[in-house]
CSV table of C-alpha atoms in Angstrom, one decimal:
chain,number,residue,atom,x,y,z
A,154,MET,CA,-0.3,-0.2,-0.1
A,155,MET,CA,1.1,3.9,-1.3
A,156,ALA,CA,2.3,5.6,3.0
A,157,PHE,CA,-0.9,7.6,2.8
A,158,ASN,CA,1.6,10.9,2.8
A,159,GLU,CA,1.6,10.3,-0.1
A,160,ILE,CA,-2.0,8.6,-0.5
A,161,GLN,CA,-3.0,12.7,0.3
A,162,LYS,CA,-1.3,14.3,-2.5
A,163,HIS,CA,-3.7,13.3,-5.2
A,164,TYR,CA,-6.1,15.1,-2.9
A,165,SER,CA,-6.5,18.6,-2.3
A,166,GLU,CA,-6.5,20.1,0.6
A,167,ALA,CA,-10.5,20.5,1.3
A,168,GLU,CA,-10.8,17.2,0.9
A,169,ASN,CA,-8.1,16.3,3.5
A,170,ARG,CA,-9.4,18.4,5.9
A,171,LEU,CA,-11.6,14.5,6.4
A,172,PRO,CA,-7.8,12.1,6.5
A,173,ARG,CA,-9.9,9.3,7.3
A,174,MET,CA,-12.7,10.2,4.3
A,175,VAL,CA,-9.6,9.9,2.0
A,176,LEU,CA,-7.9,7.3,3.6
A,177,LYS,CA,-11.4,5.0,3.9
A,178,GLU,CA,-11.9,6.6,-0.4
A,179,TYR,CA,-8.1,4.8,-1.3
A,180,LEU,CA,-9.4,1.7,0.2
A,181,GLN,CA,-12.9,2.1,-1.5
A,182,TYR,CA,-10.8,2.6,-5.1
A,183,LYS,CA,-8.1,-0.3,-4.1
A,184,ILE,CA,-10.9,-2.1,-4.1
A,185,LEU,CA,-12.4,-1.9,-7.0
A,186,GLU,CA,-9.6,-1.8,-8.4
A,187,ILE,CA,-9.5,-5.8,-7.1
A,188,ILE,CA,-12.6,-6.5,-7.8
A,189,PHE,CA,-12.8,-5.9,-12.0
A,190,SER,CA,-9.5,-7.3,-12.3
A,191,SER,CA,-10.7,-10.7,-11.1
A,192,LYS,CA,-12.0,-12.9,-13.3
A,193,PHE,CA,-16.0,-12.2,-11.2
A,194,GLY,CA,-15.2,-8.5,-13.1
A,195,ASP,CA,-16.9,-8.4,-16.3
A,196,LYS,CA,-19.9,-9.9,-13.8
A,197,ILE,CA,-19.8,-6.5,-11.8
A,198,ILE,CA,-21.5,-2.9,-12.9
A,199,PHE,CA,-20.7,-0.3,-10.3
A,200,MET,CA,-23.3,1.7,-8.9
A,201,GLY,CA,-24.3,3.6,-6.4
A,202,GLY,CA,-23.6,6.7,-4.5
A,203,THR,CA,-19.5,6.1,-4.4
A,204,SER,CA,-20.0,6.0,-7.4
A,205,VAL,CA,-21.3,9.6,-8.4
A,206,ARG,CA,-18.1,10.1,-6.5
A,207,ILE,CA,-15.3,7.9,-7.8
A,208,VAL,CA,-17.0,8.6,-11.1
A,209,TYR,CA,-18.7,11.0,-11.2
A,210,GLY,CA,-17.1,13.5,-9.3
A,211,ASN,CA,-18.6,14.6,-7.0
A,212,ASP,CA,-17.7,16.6,-4.3
A,213,ARG,CA,-18.5,14.8,-1.2
A,214,PHE,CA,-17.8,10.8,0.5
A,215,SER,CA,-19.1,7.7,0.3
A,216,GLU,CA,-19.8,4.9,2.1
A,217,ASP,CA,-20.6,1.3,0.5
A,218,LEU,CA,-19.9,0.0,-2.4
A,219,ASP,CA,-22.6,-1.0,-4.6
A,220,LEU,CA,-22.6,-3.6,-7.3
A,221,ASP,CA,-24.9,-4.8,-9.4
A,222,ASN,CA,-23.8,-7.7,-10.0
A,223,CYS,CA,-24.8,-9.9,-13.5
A,224,GLY,CA,-25.1,-13.4,-12.9
A,225,LEU,CA,-22.9,-14.0,-9.6
A,226,THR,CA,-24.0,-16.5,-7.3
A,227,GLU,CA,-23.4,-17.3,-3.8
A,228,LYS,CA,-20.0,-19.1,-4.0
A,229,ASP,CA,-18.0,-16.5,-6.9
A,230,PHE,CA,-19.2,-13.5,-4.7
A,231,ALA,CA,-17.4,-16.0,-1.6
A,232,ALA,CA,-14.3,-16.0,-4.4
A,233,LEU,CA,-14.7,-12.6,-4.3
A,234,MET,CA,-14.6,-11.9,-1.7
A,235,GLU,CA,-11.6,-14.4,-1.2
A,236,ILE,CA,-9.9,-12.3,-3.3
A,237,ILE,CA,-10.5,-8.5,-2.1
A,238,LYS,CA,-8.8,-9.8,1.2
A,239,ARG,CA,-6.1,-12.2,0.2
A,240,GLU,CA,-4.7,-9.2,-2.3
A,241,LEU,CA,-5.5,-6.5,-0.3
A,242,LYS,CA,-3.2,-9.1,2.3
A,243,MET,CA,-0.2,-9.1,-0.1
A,244,GLU,CA,0.0,-5.2,-0.3
A,245,GLY,CA,0.4,-5.5,3.8
A,246,ILE,CA,-3.5,-4.5,4.7
A,247,GLU,CA,-4.8,-6.2,6.8
A,248,ALA,CA,-9.1,-6.9,5.9
A,249,GLU,CA,-11.3,-9.5,8.0
A,250,ILE,CA,-14.6,-9.8,5.8
A,251,ARG,CA,-18.4,-11.1,7.1
A,252,ASN,CA,-20.6,-12.4,3.7
A,253,THR,CA,-23.6,-12.9,4.6
A,254,TYR,CA,-26.7,-14.0,1.7
A,255,GLN,CA,-30.2,-12.5,2.3
A,256,ASN,CA,-32.0,-10.8,-0.5
A,257,VAL,CA,-28.9,-9.6,-1.8
A,258,TYR,CA,-25.6,-10.4,-1.2
A,259,HIS,CA,-23.4,-8.4,1.3
A,260,CYS,CA,-20.1,-8.1,3.4
A,261,TYR,CA,-18.4,-6.4,6.3
A,262,LEU,CA,-14.8,-5.5,5.2
A,263,LYS,CA,-12.8,-4.3,9.0
A,264,PHE,CA,-9.6,-3.1,8.4
A,265,PRO,CA,-8.8,-3.0,12.4
A,266,ASP,CA,-5.0,-1.3,12.0
A,267,ILE,CA,-4.9,0.7,9.1
A,268,LEU,CA,-6.1,4.1,11.3
A,269,PHE,CA,-3.0,3.8,14.0
A,270,ASN,CA,-0.8,2.3,11.4
A,271,ASN,CA,-1.5,5.7,9.2
A,272,ASN,CA,-0.5,7.3,12.1
A,273,LEU,CA,-4.3,8.6,13.4
A,274,PRO,CA,-5.2,7.8,16.2
A,275,PRO,CA,-8.2,5.4,16.5
A,276,LEU,CA,-10.9,6.5,19.2
A,277,LYS,CA,-12.3,4.2,21.9
A,278,ASP,CA,-13.0,0.7,19.4
A,279,GLU,CA,-13.0,3.0,16.6
A,280,LYS,CA,-12.4,0.9,12.7
A,281,ILE,CA,-12.6,1.5,9.1
A,282,LEU,CA,-15.6,-0.3,7.7
A,283,ILE,CA,-16.5,-0.8,4.4
A,284,GLN,CA,-19.9,-2.4,3.3
A,285,ILE,CA,-20.3,-4.1,-0.4
A,286,ASP,CA,-23.7,-5.2,-1.2
A,287,SER,CA,-24.7,-6.5,-3.9
A,288,PHE,CA,-27.5,-7.1,-6.5
A,289,CYS,CA,-28.8,-9.1,-8.5
A,290,VAL,CA,-29.7,-7.4,-11.6
A,291,LYS,CA,-33.4,-7.9,-12.4
A,292,GLU,CA,-33.3,-5.5,-15.7
A,293,LYS,CA,-30.0,-5.7,-17.3
A,294,ILE,CA,-29.2,-1.9,-19.0
A,295,LYS,CA,-26.1,-1.7,-20.6
A,296,PRO,CA,-22.9,-0.1,-18.3
A,297,GLU,CA,-20.2,2.5,-20.2
A,298,ILE,CA,-16.7,1.4,-19.8
A,299,LYS,CA,-15.3,4.1,-17.1
A,300,ILE,CA,-11.8,4.4,-16.4
A,301,ILE,CA,-10.7,4.4,-12.5
A,302,SER,CA,-7.2,5.7,-11.8
A,303,LYS,CA,-6.2,7.4,-7.9
A,304,ALA,CA,-3.0,7.6,-6.5
A,305,ASP,CA,-0.7,3.9,-7.8
A,306,ILE,CA,-5.3,2.7,-9.2
A,307,PHE,CA,-5.6,2.3,-12.3
A,308,THR,CA,-8.6,0.1,-13.8
A,309,GLU,CA,-11.3,0.0,-16.0
A,310,ALA,CA,-15.0,-0.4,-14.3
A,311,ALA,CA,-18.5,-1.0,-16.0
A,312,VAL,CA,-21.2,2.1,-14.9
A,313,TYR,CA,-23.7,3.3,-15.8
A,314,PRO,CA,-24.1,6.0,-17.5
A,315,ALA,CA,-25.2,8.7,-15.2
A,316,ASP,CA,-28.7,9.1,-16.3
A,317,VAL,CA,-29.5,5.6,-15.4
A,318,ILE,CA,-28.1,6.4,-11.7
A,319,LEU,CA,-30.1,9.8,-11.4
A,320,SER,CA,-33.1,7.6,-11.8
A,321,GLN,CA,-32.2,5.2,-10.0
A,322,LYS,CA,-31.1,7.4,-6.6
A,323,ILE,CA,-34.7,9.2,-7.6
A,324,SER,CA,-35.9,5.5,-6.7
A,325,ALA,CA,-34.5,4.6,-4.2
A,326,ILE,CA,-35.5,8.8,-3.0
A,327,LEU,CA,-38.8,7.8,-3.4
A,328,HIS,CA,-39.0,3.9,-2.0
A,329,ARG,CA,-36.8,4.5,1.1
A,330,LYS,CA,-37.8,3.9,4.8
A,331,ARG,CA,-35.6,5.5,6.0
A,332,SER,CA,-35.0,8.7,4.3
A,333,LYS,CA,-31.8,10.5,3.5
A,334,GLY,CA,-29.6,13.0,2.6
A,335,ARG,CA,-26.5,11.6,0.8
A,336,ASP,CA,-29.8,10.8,-2.3
A,337,ILE,CA,-30.8,14.6,-2.0
A,338,TYR,CA,-26.8,15.9,-2.4
A,339,ASP,CA,-26.8,12.5,-5.3
A,340,LEU,CA,-29.9,13.7,-6.9
A,341,ILE,CA,-29.2,17.4,-6.7
A,342,TYR,CA,-25.2,16.7,-7.9
A,343,LEU,CA,-26.8,14.6,-10.6
A,344,PHE,CA,-29.0,17.1,-12.4
A,345,SER,CA,-25.8,19.5,-13.0
A,346,LEU,CA,-24.5,15.8,-15.0
A,347,ALA,CA,-27.8,15.1,-17.3
A,348,ARG,CA,-32.1,14.7,-17.1
A,349,PRO,CA,-34.0,11.4,-16.0
A,350,ASN,CA,-33.9,8.2,-18.1
A,351,TRP,CA,-37.1,8.2,-18.7
A,352,GLU,CA,-37.9,5.1,-20.0
A,353,TYR,CA,-36.6,3.7,-17.2
A,354,LEU,CA,-38.4,5.7,-14.8
A,355,LYS,CA,-40.9,5.2,-16.0
A,356,LYS,CA,-41.3,1.9,-15.5
A,357,SER,CA,-39.8,1.5,-11.9
A,358,ASP,CA,-41.8,4.6,-11.0
A,359,SER,CA,-44.2,4.8,-13.3
A,360,ILE,CA,-43.7,8.8,-13.6
A,361,ALA,CA,-42.8,9.3,-17.6
A,362,ASN,CA,-41.7,13.0,-17.2
A,363,MET,CA,-40.4,16.2,-15.6
A,364,GLU,CA,-44.0,17.0,-14.9
A,365,GLU,CA,-45.3,14.3,-12.4
A,366,LEU,CA,-41.8,14.1,-11.7
A,367,LYS,CA,-41.8,17.5,-9.6
A,368,ASN,CA,-44.9,17.8,-8.7
A,369,ILE,CA,-43.8,13.7,-6.4
A,370,LEU,CA,-40.7,15.3,-5.1
A,371,ASP,CA,-42.5,18.7,-3.8
A,372,LYS,CA,-44.5,16.6,-1.5
A,373,LYS,CA,-41.5,13.8,-0.6
A,374,TYR,CA,-40.2,16.9,2.4
A,375,SER,CA,-40.8,19.3,5.1
A,376,ASP,CA,-39.0,22.0,5.5
A,377,LYS,CA,-38.0,20.1,9.1
A,378,ASP,CA,-37.4,17.7,7.6
A,379,LEU,CA,-34.8,18.6,5.3
A,380,GLU,CA,-32.9,20.8,8.5
A,381,GLN,CA,-32.7,16.7,10.1
A,382,LEU,CA,-31.8,15.3,6.5
A,383,SER,CA,-28.4,17.8,6.4
A,384,ILE,CA,-27.2,16.1,10.0
A,385,ASP,CA,-26.8,13.2,7.5
A,386,VAL,CA,-25.1,14.1,5.3
A,387,GLU,CA,-22.7,17.1,6.1
A,388,PRO,CA,-19.9,14.6,7.8
A,389,PHE,CA,-19.7,13.3,4.2
A,390,LEU,CA,-19.4,17.5,3.1
A,391,ILE,CA,-16.3,18.1,1.8
A,392,ASN,CA,-17.1,21.6,2.1
A,393,PRO,CA,-19.9,22.7,4.5
A,394,ARG,CA,-21.2,25.3,3.2
A,395,LYS,CA,-22.5,23.1,0.4
A,396,VAL,CA,-25.4,21.7,3.1
A,397,ILE,CA,-27.6,23.9,2.6
A,398,GLN,CA,-28.3,21.9,-0.6
A,399,ILE,CA,-30.1,19.6,1.6
A,400,LYS,CA,-32.2,22.5,3.8
A,401,LYS,CA,-33.2,24.4,0.1
A,402,PHE,CA,-34.6,21.6,-2.1
A,403,ASN,CA,-37.8,22.7,-2.1
A,404,ALA,CA,-36.5,25.6,-3.7
A,405,TRP,CA,-33.6,24.4,-6.6
A,406,LEU,CA,-36.9,22.3,-7.1
A,407,LYS,CA,-39.2,25.2,-7.8
A,408,ASN,CA,-36.6,26.7,-10.1
A,409,LEU,CA,-35.9,23.1,-11.5
A,410,CYS,CA,-36.0,23.3,-15.5
A,411,ASN,CA,-37.0,20.8,-18.3
């Protein structure tokens, strides 16, 4: 593993204000490189909030790795997680893994010593945790092949186009049992890159156009809700002042153009 002070040179001063997040993101990059370089890489599509950060340049850090899988069995998933553990160990990174298999394949990767080893004194019982969630693809959508590159990491990865990720994010907002400010932040960012894939949204949520979408989202959050949701996202923000985007979501929505 590259020395942490060398990793930090590939991040801005503002990003380095959150050194634990920088270290965690480096591990996410490293895990993605291992996944997409493995024999299972052609069955994986990178998605979710971390893809918005790593591939599409969002200015907030992210927690977990979300992956769609195309025909990956439980046995395949377990083998892939062992590959990750083994290759990380070869680079001097010790990881503990625990897999679960219910509706979604999950792997919980804990890094017990990495904070201490990189001169980031851990709080009591603090460990870096990265959760990998792998969803079986229900409807095949053609991904794009993107380059993922940071510090000493370089790989190609299959990723959904921005309009599809935006549509998936909208669907997540509508269906999550517990709302997340991170979803709103990502939504606003993705709208700066694309407009929703209406074909996708029509199938997933019966939303056919911008007017219908705005009508549904307009009823979703009160100003009090948004104030609370801003607390959820603030620890992940590179620029903490941008928390205002969550608080003013309803005003932003009214001004959103087709």
